CSV table of C-alpha atoms and ligand atoms in Angstrom, one decimal:
chain,number,residue,atom,x,y,z
O,23,MET,CA,-3.0,-1.2,-4.0
O,24,SER,CA,-3.0,-2.0,0.0
O,25,LEU,CA,-0.7,-0.1,2.2
O,26,GLN,CA,1.3,-2.9,3.2
O,27,LYS,CA,2.3,-3.1,-0.5
O,28,LEU,CA,2.5,0.0,-0.9
O,29,ASN,CA,5.6,-0.1,1.5
O,30,ILE,CA,6.5,3.2,2.6
O,31,LYS,CA,4.2,5.5,4.5
O,32,LYS,CA,4.8,8.8,6.1
O,33,ASN,CA,7.9,10.1,7.3
O,34,ASP,CA,9.8,6.9,6.1
O,35,LEU,CA,12.9,8.4,4.8
O,36,VAL,CA,13.2,7.9,0.9
O,37,MET,CA,15.1,8.0,-2.2
O,38,VAL,CA,15.1,8.8,-5.7
O,39,THR,CA,15.4,6.3,-8.2
O,40,ASN,CA,14.2,7.4,-11.1
O,41,GLY,CA,13.3,10.9,-13.3
O,42,LYS,CA,14.7,14.0,-13.5
O,43,GLU,CA,15.0,14.0,-8.6
O,44,ARG,CA,16.8,10.4,-8.8
O,45,GLY,CA,18.8,10.4,-5.9
O,46,LYS,CA,17.6,12.8,-3.9
O,47,SER,CA,16.5,11.8,-1.0
O,48,GLY,CA,13.9,12.5,2.2
O,49,ARG,CA,11.2,12.3,4.1
O,50,VAL,CA,7.9,11.5,3.7
O,51,LEU,CA,5.6,14.0,3.7
O,52,LYS,CA,2.4,12.1,2.6
O,53,VAL,CA,0.8,9.3,1.1
O,54,LEU,CA,-1.7,9.4,-1.7
O,55,LEU,CA,-3.0,6.3,-1.4
O,56,GLU,CA,-5.3,5.7,-3.8
O,57,LYS,CA,-2.9,7.2,-6.4
O,58,GLU,CA,-0.2,5.8,-5.2
O,59,LYS,CA,1.8,8.3,-4.3
O,60,VAL,CA,4.1,9.8,-2.6
O,61,ILE,CA,4.5,13.9,-1.6
O,62,VAL,CA,8.7,14.1,-0.6
O,63,GLU,CA,10.1,16.7,1.0
O,64,LYS,CA,11.6,19.3,-0.7
O,65,ILE,CA,12.0,17.0,-4.0
O,66,ASN,CA,10.3,17.4,-6.8
O,67,PHE,CA,8.9,21.5,-6.6
O,68,ILE,CA,6.8,22.5,-9.1
O,69,LYS,CA,6.2,26.4,-9.6
O,70,ARG,CA,2.8,27.5,-9.5
O,71,HIS,CA,1.7,31.2,-10.0
O,72,SER,CA,-1.1,32.1,-7.5
O,73,ARG,CA,-3.3,34.7,-8.5
O,74,PRO,CA,-3.7,38.0,-6.4
O,75,HIS,CA,-6.7,37.0,-4.5
O,76,GLY,CA,-8.3,38.6,-1.0
O,77,GLN,CA,-6.2,41.0,0.4
O,78,GLN,CA,-3.5,40.2,-1.0
O,79,ARG,CA,-2.3,42.2,-4.2
O,80,ARG,CA,0.4,40.8,-5.2
O,81,GLY,CA,0.0,37.3,-7.1
O,82,GLY,CA,3.2,36.0,-6.9
O,83,ILE,CA,4.6,32.2,-7.6
O,84,LEU,CA,4.9,29.1,-4.9
O,85,GLU,CA,6.6,26.3,-4.7
O,86,LYS,CA,5.6,23.6,-4.0
O,87,GLU,CA,5.8,19.7,-4.1
O,88,ALA,CA,4.9,17.7,-6.3
O,89,PRO,CA,4.1,13.8,-5.5
O,90,LEU,CA,6.0,11.0,-6.8
O,91,HIS,CA,5.0,7.8,-8.4
O,92,VAL,CA,6.0,4.9,-6.0
O,93,SER,CA,7.8,2.9,-8.1
O,94,ASN,CA,9.7,6.2,-8.0
O,95,VAL,CA,10.8,5.7,-5.0
O,96,ALA,CA,12.5,3.3,-2.5
O,97,LEU,CA,12.9,3.8,1.4
O,98,LEU,CA,16.4,4.6,2.1
O,99,CYS,CA,17.9,2.4,4.9
O,100,GLU,CA,20.1,4.9,7.4
O,101,LYS,CA,22.3,2.6,8.2
O,102,CYS,CA,22.9,1.0,4.8
O,103,ASN,CA,22.9,5.1,3.4
O,104,LYS,CA,21.6,3.9,0.7
O,105,PRO,CA,18.4,2.3,-1.1
O,106,VAL,CA,17.5,-1.0,0.4
O,107,ARG,CA,15.1,-4.4,-0.9
O,108,ILE,CA,12.2,-4.3,2.6
O,109,GLY,CA,11.4,-7.5,3.9
O,110,HIS,CA,9.0,-8.2,6.7
O,111,ARG,CA,8.6,-9.6,10.0
O,112,ILE,CA,6.5,-9.8,12.9
O,113,LEU,CA,8.2,-8.6,15.8
O,114,GLU,CA,7.1,-9.9,19.2
O,115,GLY,CA,3.1,-9.2,19.5
O,116,SER,CA,1.4,-9.4,16.3
O,117,LYS,CA,3.1,-5.6,15.6
O,118,LYS,CA,4.5,-5.9,11.6
O,119,SER,CA,7.5,-4.5,10.9
O,120,ARG,CA,9.6,-3.6,7.6
O,121,PHE,CA,13.2,-4.7,7.7
O,122,CYS,CA,16.5,-3.5,5.6
O,123,ARG,CA,16.9,-7.6,3.8
O,124,LYS,CA,21.0,-5.6,3.6
O,125,CYS,CA,21.6,-5.4,7.0
O,126,GLY,CA,18.8,-5.7,9.5
O,127,GLU,CA,17.5,-3.2,11.1
O,128,ILE,CA,13.7,-2.2,11.3
O,129,PHE,CA,12.1,0.9,10.5
O,130,ASP,CA,9.3,0.6,12.4
O,131,LYS,CA,10.1,0.1,16.0
Y,17,ZN,ZN1,20.4,-0.8,6.3
């Protein structure tokens, strides 16, 4: 899957459209291109037990965002305030930009 096809980039605002976190939104922290997954800020937390090691005497529970499959998230249009269908358009020059099919808002300025 190419980056263009993935449609979602780092720092995008997305909403979860499927699964237990459905309806939540946040910023994309990381795109895992090969896995077709994204890590979204404060979404899909998993608890991990950390073992005590080194100078750190106590183990504990770490909360960390687990990746979500891209098919379970959608780009959120801040103007429409909901997940929208994305179109592509070439702006002046040759820069390819994504826009909201509903209100025309351009995501890549
Ligand atoms: Zn919109």
